[in-house]
């Protein structure tokens, strides 16, 4: 286990993993709200198949990032923050990591007792313990409580990142998102499109 090295930006692989986890996590939280409505059995089964599969991917990604961060000591930038703000930021990050593990696991536990068959990746039937509606309702309630807490934490985390980028104008957001390379990529695409358009307009 090597000591953690200092850097201005996260490595690309870690950054990609972070955004994949974030995107999948947000998609899970939003799409999961549909199961509170009156759905047909067929639609609910299809939705649960996709929901559980995405949850498993988010869980795997979260665990991978946690291993890279705390076991392999992924190089990470240190923001110049006052002690209380640094404590708050670290607490929110740790809670989000915990929720990224807890919510998929509690969702898989919910699927075990679900009266609707839940096929993980369309192949593995997770609903092996269906038949206890009361226990199913309790586990589902715990799962939903975690999702609401995650929404609050994601809002706080995202809001803080935008505050740092647009108000404080520091490198907190760009340490995880290489804005310079994104701008270069967009500029290259625009230049390529202009070149193609000028080629089409060229006289024979």
mmCIF file with all atom_site columns, N, CA and C in Angstrom, residues 9 15 23-24 34 38 52 61-62 71 79 82 84 86 91-92 98 102 105 108 143 152 155 158 160 181 184 202:
data_model
loop_
_atom_site.group_PDB
_atom_site.id
_atom_site.type_symbol
_atom_site.label_atom_id
_atom_site.label_alt_id
_atom_site.label_comp_id
_atom_site.label_asym_id
_atom_site.label_entity_id
_atom_site.label_seq_id
_atom_site.pdbx_PDB_ins_code
_atom_site.Cartn_x
_atom_site.Cartn_y
_atom_site.Cartn_z
_atom_site.occupancy
_atom_site.B_iso_or_equiv
_atom_site.pdbx_formal_charge
_atom_site.auth_seq_id
_atom_site.auth_comp_id
_atom_site.auth_asym_id
_atom_site.auth_atom_id
_atom_site.pdbx_PDB_model_num
ATOM 1  N N  . UNK A 1 9   ? -5.293  16.994 -10.423 1.00 0.00 ? 9   UNK A N  1
ATOM 2  C CA . UNK A 1 9   ? -6.500  16.394 -10.992 1.00 0.00 ? 9   UNK A CA 1
ATOM 3  C C  . UNK A 1 9   ? -6.529  14.904 -10.692 1.00 0.00 ? 9   UNK A C  1
ATOM 4  N N  . UNK A 1 15  ? -11.791 9.462  -12.762 1.00 0.00 ? 15  UNK A N  1
ATOM 5  C CA . UNK A 1 15  ? -12.782 10.474 -13.127 1.00 0.00 ? 15  UNK A CA 1
ATOM 6  C C  . UNK A 1 15  ? -13.931 9.862  -13.921 1.00 0.00 ? 15  UNK A C  1
ATOM 7  N N  . UNK A 1 23  ? -23.834 9.249  -12.842 1.00 0.00 ? 23  UNK A N  1
ATOM 8  C CA . UNK A 1 23  ? -24.924 9.181  -13.810 1.00 0.00 ? 23  UNK A CA 1
ATOM 9  C C  . UNK A 1 23  ? -25.860 8.016  -13.551 1.00 0.00 ? 23  UNK A C  1
ATOM 10 N N  . UNK A 1 24  ? -25.279 6.844  -13.262 1.00 0.00 ? 24  UNK A N  1
ATOM 11 C CA . UNK A 1 24  ? -26.104 5.673  -12.965 1.00 0.00 ? 24  UNK A CA 1
ATOM 12 C C  . UNK A 1 24  ? -26.895 5.839  -11.690 1.00 0.00 ? 24  UNK A C  1
ATOM 13 N N  . UNK A 1 34  ? -40.912 5.644  -10.303 1.00 0.00 ? 34  UNK A N  1
ATOM 14 C CA . UNK A 1 34  ? -42.062 5.147  -11.055 1.00 0.00 ? 34  UNK A CA 1
ATOM 15 C C  . UNK A 1 34  ? -42.728 3.960  -10.364 1.00 0.00 ? 34  UNK A C  1
ATOM 16 N N  . UNK A 1 38  ? -49.205 3.037  -9.926  1.00 0.00 ? 38  UNK A N  1
ATOM 17 C CA . UNK A 1 38  ? -49.930 1.814  -10.292 1.00 0.00 ? 38  UNK A CA 1
ATOM 18 C C  . UNK A 1 38  ? -49.512 1.405  -11.704 1.00 0.00 ? 38  UNK A C  1
ATOM 19 N N  . UNK A 1 52  ? -32.712 -3.167 -11.377 1.00 0.00 ? 52  UNK A N  1
ATOM 20 C CA . UNK A 1 52  ? -31.803 -4.016 -10.597 1.00 0.00 ? 52  UNK A CA 1
ATOM 21 C C  . UNK A 1 52  ? -30.458 -4.182 -11.300 1.00 0.00 ? 52  UNK A C  1
ATOM 22 N N  . UNK A 1 61  ? -19.264 -0.314 -9.546  1.00 0.00 ? 61  UNK A N  1
ATOM 23 C CA . UNK A 1 61  ? -18.453 0.881  -9.798  1.00 0.00 ? 61  UNK A CA 1
ATOM 24 C C  . UNK A 1 61  ? -18.069 1.567  -8.499  1.00 0.00 ? 61  UNK A C  1
ATOM 25 N N  . UNK A 1 62  ? -19.027 1.671  -7.569  1.00 0.00 ? 62  UNK A N  1
ATOM 26 C CA . UNK A 1 62  ? -18.754 2.314  -6.279  1.00 0.00 ? 62  UNK A CA 1
ATOM 27 C C  . UNK A 1 62  ? -17.689 1.554  -5.504  1.00 0.00 ? 62  UNK A C  1
ATOM 28 N N  . UNK A 1 71  ? -7.629  1.777  -0.632  1.00 0.00 ? 71  UNK A N  1
ATOM 29 C CA . UNK A 1 71  ? -6.662  0.676  -0.544  1.00 0.00 ? 71  UNK A CA 1
ATOM 30 C C  . UNK A 1 71  ? -5.442  0.961  -1.411  1.00 0.00 ? 71  UNK A C  1
ATOM 31 N N  . UNK A 1 79  ? -8.231  20.168 -1.743  1.00 0.00 ? 79  UNK A N  1
ATOM 32 C CA . UNK A 1 79  ? -8.796  21.515 -1.869  1.00 0.00 ? 79  UNK A CA 1
ATOM 33 C C  . UNK A 1 79  ? -8.373  22.374 -0.681  1.00 0.00 ? 79  UNK A C  1
ATOM 34 N N  . UNK A 1 82  ? -11.328 25.887 4.468   1.00 0.00 ? 82  UNK A N  1
ATOM 35 C CA . UNK A 1 82  ? -11.306 26.015 5.928   1.00 0.00 ? 82  UNK A CA 1
ATOM 36 C C  . UNK A 1 82  ? -11.677 24.677 6.569   1.00 0.00 ? 82  UNK A C  1
ATOM 37 N N  . UNK A 1 84  ? -13.845 23.562 8.776   1.00 0.00 ? 84  UNK A N  1
ATOM 38 C CA . UNK A 1 84  ? -15.250 23.158 8.858   1.00 0.00 ? 84  UNK A CA 1
ATOM 39 C C  . UNK A 1 84  ? -15.806 22.801 7.484   1.00 0.00 ? 84  UNK A C  1
ATOM 40 N N  . UNK A 1 86  ? -14.057 21.758 4.939   1.00 0.00 ? 86  UNK A N  1
ATOM 41 C CA . UNK A 1 86  ? -13.408 20.511 4.529   1.00 0.00 ? 86  UNK A CA 1
ATOM 42 C C  . UNK A 1 86  ? -14.065 19.317 5.200   1.00 0.00 ? 86  UNK A C  1
ATOM 43 N N  . UNK A 1 91  ? -17.510 14.695 4.731   1.00 0.00 ? 91  UNK A N  1
ATOM 44 C CA . UNK A 1 91  ? -18.648 13.951 5.285   1.00 0.00 ? 91  UNK A CA 1
ATOM 45 C C  . UNK A 1 91  ? -19.665 13.622 4.207   1.00 0.00 ? 91  UNK A C  1
ATOM 46 N N  . UNK A 1 92  ? -19.963 14.601 3.347   1.00 0.00 ? 92  UNK A N  1
ATOM 47 C CA . UNK A 1 92  ? -20.919 14.367 2.262   1.00 0.00 ? 92  UNK A CA 1
ATOM 48 C C  . UNK A 1 92  ? -20.376 13.318 1.296   1.00 0.00 ? 92  UNK A C  1
ATOM 49 N N  . UNK A 1 98  ? -21.167 5.633  0.912   1.00 0.00 ? 98  UNK A N  1
ATOM 50 C CA . UNK A 1 98  ? -21.913 4.650  1.704   1.00 0.00 ? 98  UNK A CA 1
ATOM 51 C C  . UNK A 1 98  ? -23.280 4.383  1.088   1.00 0.00 ? 98  UNK A C  1
ATOM 52 N N  . UNK A 1 102 ? -25.123 1.104  -0.056  1.00 0.00 ? 102 UNK A N  1
ATOM 53 C CA . UNK A 1 102 ? -26.308 0.711  0.707   1.00 0.00 ? 102 UNK A CA 1
ATOM 54 C C  . UNK A 1 102 ? -27.561 0.630  -0.164  1.00 0.00 ? 102 UNK A C  1
ATOM 55 N N  . UNK A 1 105 ? -27.642 -2.457 -2.444  1.00 0.00 ? 105 UNK A N  1
ATOM 56 C CA . UNK A 1 105 ? -27.791 -3.661 -1.622  1.00 0.00 ? 105 UNK A CA 1
ATOM 57 C C  . UNK A 1 105 ? -29.195 -3.765 -1.037  1.00 0.00 ? 105 UNK A C  1
ATOM 58 N N  . UNK A 1 108 ? -31.464 -4.782 -3.813  1.00 0.00 ? 108 UNK A N  1
ATOM 59 C CA . UNK A 1 108 ? -31.394 -6.218 -4.095  1.00 0.00 ? 108 UNK A CA 1
ATOM 60 C C  . UNK A 1 108 ? -32.122 -7.013 -3.015  1.00 0.00 ? 108 UNK A C  1
ATOM 61 N N  . UNK A 1 143 ? -35.206 1.063  1.807   1.00 0.00 ? 143 UNK A N  1
ATOM 62 C CA . UNK A 1 143 ? -34.577 1.367  0.520   1.00 0.00 ? 143 UNK A CA 1
ATOM 63 C C  . UNK A 1 143 ? -34.981 2.762  0.041   1.00 0.00 ? 143 UNK A C  1
ATOM 64 N N  . UNK A 1 152 ? -30.785 14.292 -1.438  1.00 0.00 ? 152 UNK A N  1
ATOM 65 C CA . UNK A 1 152 ? -30.342 15.472 -0.695  1.00 0.00 ? 152 UNK A CA 1
ATOM 66 C C  . UNK A 1 152 ? -28.826 15.625 -0.765  1.00 0.00 ? 152 UNK A C  1
ATOM 67 N N  . UNK A 1 155 ? -27.667 16.669 -4.236  1.00 0.00 ? 155 UNK A N  1
ATOM 68 C CA . UNK A 1 155 ? -27.943 18.090 -4.411  1.00 0.00 ? 155 UNK A CA 1
ATOM 69 C C  . UNK A 1 155 ? -26.905 18.954 -3.713  1.00 0.00 ? 155 UNK A C  1
ATOM 70 N N  . UNK A 1 158 ? -23.425 18.419 -5.613  1.00 0.00 ? 158 UNK A N  1
ATOM 71 C CA . UNK A 1 158 ? -23.416 19.105 -6.900  1.00 0.00 ? 158 UNK A CA 1
ATOM 72 C C  . UNK A 1 158 ? -23.473 20.612 -6.750  1.00 0.00 ? 158 UNK A C  1
ATOM 73 N N  . UNK A 1 160 ? -22.387 22.380 -4.241  1.00 0.00 ? 160 UNK A N  1
ATOM 74 C CA . UNK A 1 160 ? -21.087 22.849 -3.749  1.00 0.00 ? 160 UNK A CA 1
ATOM 75 C C  . UNK A 1 160 ? -20.065 22.912 -4.883  1.00 0.00 ? 160 UNK A C  1
ATOM 76 N N  . UNK A 1 181 ? -9.880  20.020 -21.743 1.00 0.00 ? 181 UNK A N  1
ATOM 77 C CA . UNK A 1 181 ? -9.899  18.996 -22.792 1.00 0.00 ? 181 UNK A CA 1
ATOM 78 C C  . UNK A 1 181 ? -11.276 18.897 -23.442 1.00 0.00 ? 181 UNK A C  1
ATOM 79 N N  . UNK A 1 184 ? -11.426 21.673 -25.878 1.00 0.00 ? 184 UNK A N  1
ATOM 80 C CA . UNK A 1 184 ? -10.604 21.336 -27.041 1.00 0.00 ? 184 UNK A CA 1
ATOM 81 C C  . UNK A 1 184 ? -11.326 20.346 -27.944 1.00 0.00 ? 184 UNK A C  1
ATOM 82 N N  . UNK A 1 202 ? -17.894 23.768 -51.856 1.00 0.00 ? 202 UNK A N  1
ATOM 83 C CA . UNK A 1 202 ? -16.854 24.079 -52.850 1.00 0.00 ? 202 UNK A CA 1
ATOM 84 C C  . UNK A 1 202 ? -17.361 23.772 -54.261 1.00 0.00 ? 202 UNK A C  1
#
